[in-house]
């Protein structure tokens, strides 16, 4: 089903909520995960409230309790498009979101623990990945939640096209102003005063004509 859910350590959750396009768009609000008895300072970002309750079942919570320092991020999304683009780099086409399950685990190794031992100790986390894959595949939203998720996606698409239309209109206005300045410069370069005056008048008439409201005629034929 269509939903976005993420649970991440405090520092990562703050970064992801600002940088990842799907999270920043659909569920930027971060909520503490202690409500679900998840230990440590984890935060949840969930598009639909019921998804958090469904995903954070006893199995998943037990893994957070067993590996509190190893699990950094678990991110499920059907609208993943990567990092949020800058305001001046918005794509003209609506990005097509991908369905992803992203897991970020910390390998705790150092002087007292080798990298091989750290990898061996996190094998249960690999099993957790397959558990989540199966869980997400089988999970179905309630009718109300699905309606909300569909509405969110329609709203995002509508807002995208509105912003693109505004950008295109702004660019067209800038292009028109650029052409107007270029014509004025050409007029100034004309040495003959009479020719210069006539060209100015012609351009002024053209500008006035563009500013006039367009009138459409409706013809009705009576039988």
mmCIF file of C-alpha atoms in Angstrom, residues 12-205:
data_model
loop_
_atom_site.group_PDB
_atom_site.id
_atom_site.type_symbol
_atom_site.label_atom_id
_atom_site.label_comp_id
_atom_site.label_asym_id
_atom_site.label_seq_id
_atom_site.Cartn_x
_atom_site.Cartn_y
_atom_site.Cartn_z
ATOM 1 C CA UNK A 12 19.501 11.290 11.905
ATOM 2 C CA UNK A 13 15.774 11.994 12.195
ATOM 3 C CA UNK A 14 16.418 15.743 12.300
ATOM 4 C CA UNK A 15 18.575 15.561 9.177
ATOM 5 C CA UNK A 16 16.251 13.230 7.270
ATOM 6 C CA UNK A 17 13.119 15.281 8.009
ATOM 7 C CA UNK A 18 14.773 18.286 6.355
ATOM 8 C CA UNK A 19 16.770 16.643 3.561
ATOM 9 C CA UNK A 20 14.723 13.688 2.264
ATOM 10 C CA UNK A 21 12.059 14.845 -0.162
ATOM 11 C CA UNK A 22 9.401 12.266 0.743
ATOM 12 C CA UNK A 23 9.694 12.842 4.493
ATOM 13 C CA UNK A 24 9.860 16.648 4.171
ATOM 14 C CA UNK A 25 6.778 16.588 1.943
ATOM 15 C CA UNK A 26 4.504 13.988 3.509
ATOM 16 C CA UNK A 27 5.501 13.704 7.171
ATOM 17 C CA UNK A 28 7.979 16.373 8.330
ATOM 18 C CA UNK A 29 6.781 16.249 11.946
ATOM 19 C CA UNK A 30 8.970 14.224 14.301
ATOM 20 C CA UNK A 31 7.388 12.457 17.273
ATOM 21 C CA UNK A 32 9.238 10.683 20.112
ATOM 22 C CA UNK A 33 9.125 6.887 19.818
ATOM 23 C CA UNK A 34 8.950 6.234 23.575
ATOM 24 C CA UNK A 35 5.177 5.901 23.233
ATOM 25 C CA UNK A 36 5.877 2.521 21.612
ATOM 26 C CA UNK A 37 8.379 1.521 24.321
ATOM 27 C CA UNK A 38 11.310 2.000 21.973
ATOM 28 C CA UNK A 39 14.395 2.676 24.119
ATOM 29 C CA UNK A 40 16.789 5.560 23.536
ATOM 30 C CA UNK A 41 16.123 8.826 21.718
ATOM 31 C CA UNK A 42 14.390 7.650 18.549
ATOM 32 C CA UNK A 43 11.883 9.735 16.618
ATOM 33 C CA UNK A 44 9.067 8.671 14.284
ATOM 34 C CA UNK A 45 7.904 10.316 11.063
ATOM 35 C CA UNK A 46 4.717 8.688 9.837
ATOM 36 C CA UNK A 47 2.331 9.885 7.154
ATOM 37 C CA UNK A 48 -0.559 7.963 8.704
ATOM 38 C CA UNK A 49 -0.788 7.347 12.456
ATOM 39 C CA UNK A 50 -1.953 3.741 12.172
ATOM 40 C CA UNK A 51 1.157 2.768 10.188
ATOM 41 C CA UNK A 52 3.464 3.510 13.120
ATOM 42 C CA UNK A 53 1.396 1.270 15.393
ATOM 43 C CA UNK A 54 1.378 -1.515 12.807
ATOM 44 C CA UNK A 55 5.076 -1.370 11.946
ATOM 45 C CA UNK A 56 6.354 -1.084 15.523
ATOM 46 C CA UNK A 57 5.104 -4.481 16.631
ATOM 47 C CA UNK A 58 6.585 -6.554 19.455
ATOM 48 C CA UNK A 59 9.192 -8.111 17.136
ATOM 49 C CA UNK A 60 10.555 -4.777 15.922
ATOM 50 C CA UNK A 61 10.491 -3.136 19.351
ATOM 51 C CA UNK A 62 12.408 -6.099 20.800
ATOM 52 C CA UNK A 63 15.163 -5.535 18.216
ATOM 53 C CA UNK A 64 15.454 -1.891 19.258
ATOM 54 C CA UNK A 65 15.814 -3.059 22.843
ATOM 55 C CA UNK A 66 18.422 -5.658 21.924
ATOM 56 C CA UNK A 67 20.417 -3.404 19.537
ATOM 57 C CA UNK A 68 19.822 0.157 20.807
ATOM 58 C CA UNK A 69 23.117 1.456 19.434
ATOM 59 C CA UNK A 70 23.164 -0.501 16.182
ATOM 60 C CA UNK A 71 19.881 0.576 14.601
ATOM 61 C CA UNK A 72 20.136 4.085 13.179
ATOM 62 C CA UNK A 73 17.316 4.344 10.620
ATOM 63 C CA UNK A 74 14.419 2.321 9.246
ATOM 64 C CA UNK A 75 12.661 4.086 6.373
ATOM 65 C CA UNK A 76 9.731 2.720 4.317
ATOM 66 C CA UNK A 77 8.352 4.763 1.424
ATOM 67 C CA UNK A 78 6.415 4.521 -1.817
ATOM 68 C CA UNK A 79 7.371 8.090 -2.813
ATOM 69 C CA UNK A 80 11.151 8.037 -2.424
ATOM 70 C CA UNK A 81 12.902 10.480 -4.768
ATOM 71 C CA UNK A 82 16.090 11.094 -2.806
ATOM 72 C CA UNK A 83 17.263 14.415 -1.336
ATOM 73 C CA UNK A 84 14.991 17.446 -1.479
ATOM 74 C CA UNK A 85 15.911 19.666 -4.470
ATOM 75 C CA UNK A 86 16.893 23.289 -3.923
ATOM 76 C CA UNK A 87 14.210 25.921 -4.540
ATOM 77 C CA UNK A 88 15.915 27.039 -7.760
ATOM 78 C CA UNK A 89 16.334 23.462 -9.017
ATOM 79 C CA UNK A 90 12.749 22.224 -8.933
ATOM 80 C CA UNK A 91 12.138 19.642 -11.716
ATOM 81 C CA UNK A 92 9.589 20.594 -14.376
ATOM 82 C CA UNK A 93 8.106 17.090 -14.326
ATOM 83 C CA UNK A 94 6.638 15.575 -11.175
ATOM 84 C CA UNK A 95 9.263 13.095 -9.880
ATOM 85 C CA UNK A 96 8.078 9.493 -9.893
ATOM 86 C CA UNK A 97 8.468 8.084 -6.404
ATOM 87 C CA UNK A 98 10.055 4.658 -5.899
ATOM 88 C CA UNK A 99 9.041 2.024 -3.385
ATOM 89 C CA UNK A 100 11.941 1.488 -0.997
ATOM 90 C CA UNK A 101 12.812 -0.052 2.362
ATOM 91 C CA UNK A 102 15.974 1.555 3.695
ATOM 92 C CA UNK A 103 17.869 0.237 6.727
ATOM 93 C CA UNK A 104 20.876 1.976 8.253
ATOM 94 C CA UNK A 105 22.825 -0.003 10.876
ATOM 95 C CA UNK A 106 25.897 1.020 12.855
ATOM 96 C CA UNK A 107 28.796 -1.449 13.014
ATOM 97 C CA UNK A 108 30.222 -1.061 16.507
ATOM 98 C CA UNK A 109 33.876 -2.038 16.347
ATOM 99 C CA UNK A 110 37.117 -0.684 17.730
ATOM 100 C CA UNK A 111 39.929 -1.670 20.063
ATOM 101 C CA UNK A 112 37.967 -4.331 21.906
ATOM 102 C CA UNK A 113 35.905 -5.600 18.971
ATOM 103 C CA UNK A 114 36.984 -6.448 15.428
ATOM 104 C CA UNK A 115 34.984 -5.558 12.362
ATOM 105 C CA UNK A 116 34.313 -9.261 11.728
ATOM 106 C CA UNK A 117 32.837 -9.646 15.220
ATOM 107 C CA UNK A 118 30.697 -6.552 14.764
ATOM 108 C CA UNK A 119 29.302 -7.930 11.496
ATOM 109 C CA UNK A 120 28.634 -11.316 13.120
ATOM 110 C CA UNK A 121 26.732 -9.697 15.991
ATOM 111 C CA UNK A 122 24.442 -7.810 13.597
ATOM 112 C CA UNK A 123 23.281 -10.907 11.716
ATOM 113 C CA UNK A 124 19.922 -10.816 13.554
ATOM 114 C CA UNK A 125 19.440 -7.357 12.017
ATOM 115 C CA UNK A 126 19.725 -8.909 8.556
ATOM 116 C CA UNK A 127 16.943 -11.285 9.547
ATOM 117 C CA UNK A 128 14.966 -8.214 10.645
ATOM 118 C CA UNK A 129 15.272 -6.824 7.119
ATOM 119 C CA UNK A 130 13.588 -9.900 5.630
ATOM 120 C CA UNK A 131 10.948 -9.792 8.370
ATOM 121 C CA UNK A 132 10.111 -6.183 7.463
ATOM 122 C CA UNK A 133 10.061 -6.950 3.734
ATOM 123 C CA UNK A 134 7.409 -9.588 4.307
ATOM 124 C CA UNK A 135 5.493 -7.424 6.781
ATOM 125 C CA UNK A 136 5.293 -4.421 4.453
ATOM 126 C CA UNK A 137 4.327 -6.638 1.511
ATOM 127 C CA UNK A 138 1.376 -8.055 3.440
ATOM 128 C CA UNK A 139 0.305 -4.863 5.217
ATOM 129 C CA UNK A 140 -2.923 -3.159 4.109
ATOM 130 C CA UNK A 141 -4.090 0.298 5.127
ATOM 131 C CA UNK A 142 -7.567 0.822 6.493
ATOM 132 C CA UNK A 143 -10.063 2.450 4.125
ATOM 133 C CA UNK A 144 -9.787 5.810 5.927
ATOM 134 C CA UNK A 145 -5.976 5.725 5.943
ATOM 135 C CA UNK A 146 -5.819 4.799 2.250
ATOM 136 C CA UNK A 147 -8.166 7.665 1.392
ATOM 137 C CA UNK A 148 -5.933 10.057 3.341
ATOM 138 C CA UNK A 149 -2.785 8.771 1.636
ATOM 139 C CA UNK A 150 -4.370 9.086 -1.823
ATOM 140 C CA UNK A 151 -5.526 12.615 -0.998
ATOM 141 C CA UNK A 152 -2.001 13.535 0.113
ATOM 142 C CA UNK A 153 -0.525 12.349 -3.184
ATOM 143 C CA UNK A 154 -3.119 14.253 -5.212
ATOM 144 C CA UNK A 155 -2.431 17.406 -3.175
ATOM 145 C CA UNK A 156 1.326 17.112 -3.689
ATOM 146 C CA UNK A 157 0.877 16.656 -7.446
ATOM 147 C CA UNK A 158 -1.463 19.655 -7.657
ATOM 148 C CA UNK A 159 0.911 21.875 -5.667
ATOM 149 C CA UNK A 160 3.809 20.795 -7.881
ATOM 150 C CA UNK A 161 2.033 21.794 -11.098
ATOM 151 C CA UNK A 162 0.942 25.110 -9.564
ATOM 152 C CA UNK A 163 4.518 25.940 -8.585
ATOM 153 C CA UNK A 164 5.814 24.948 -12.037
ATOM 154 C CA UNK A 165 3.188 27.155 -13.696
ATOM 155 C CA UNK A 166 4.274 30.080 -11.501
ATOM 156 C CA UNK A 167 7.941 29.490 -12.378
ATOM 157 C CA UNK A 168 7.156 29.337 -16.110
ATOM 158 C CA UNK A 169 5.131 32.563 -15.899
ATOM 159 C CA UNK A 170 7.986 34.283 -14.064
ATOM 160 C CA UNK A 171 10.524 33.128 -16.665
ATOM 161 C CA UNK A 172 8.279 34.310 -19.514
ATOM 162 C CA UNK A 173 7.943 37.739 -17.874
ATOM 163 C CA UNK A 174 11.729 37.970 -17.478
ATOM 164 C CA UNK A 175 12.209 37.018 -21.138
ATOM 165 C CA UNK A 176 9.727 39.683 -22.270
ATOM 166 C CA UNK A 177 11.482 42.319 -20.170
ATOM 167 C CA UNK A 178 14.850 41.266 -21.607
ATOM 168 C CA UNK A 179 13.541 41.628 -25.181
ATOM 169 C CA UNK A 180 12.048 45.046 -24.354
ATOM 170 C CA UNK A 181 15.396 46.298 -23.017
ATOM 171 C CA UNK A 182 17.212 44.974 -26.101
ATOM 172 C CA UNK A 183 14.811 46.834 -28.420
ATOM 173 C CA UNK A 184 15.277 50.060 -26.432
ATOM 174 C CA UNK A 185 19.036 49.714 -26.765
ATOM 175 C CA UNK A 186 18.724 49.238 -30.532
ATOM 176 C CA UNK A 187 16.559 52.374 -30.780
ATOM 177 C CA UNK A 188 19.166 54.407 -28.891
ATOM 178 C CA UNK A 189 21.810 53.287 -31.384
ATOM 179 C CA UNK A 190 19.887 54.763 -34.338
ATOM 180 C CA UNK A 191 21.639 57.978 -35.400
ATOM 181 C CA UNK A 192 18.788 59.444 -37.460
ATOM 182 C CA UNK A 193 16.419 61.270 -35.001
ATOM 183 C CA UNK A 194 13.409 60.851 -37.293
ATOM 184 C CA UNK A 195 13.931 57.099 -37.682
ATOM 185 C CA UNK A 196 14.479 56.838 -33.939
ATOM 186 C CA UNK A 197 11.212 58.669 -33.224
ATOM 187 C CA UNK A 198 9.221 56.482 -35.639
ATOM 188 C CA UNK A 199 10.633 53.266 -34.177
ATOM 189 C CA UNK A 200 9.826 54.438 -30.638
ATOM 190 C CA UNK A 201 6.246 55.192 -31.686
ATOM 191 C CA UNK A 202 5.934 51.801 -33.355
ATOM 192 C CA UNK A 203 7.191 50.008 -30.240
ATOM 193 C CA UNK A 204 4.878 52.063 -27.995
ATOM 194 C CA UNK A 205 1.885 51.128 -30.171
#
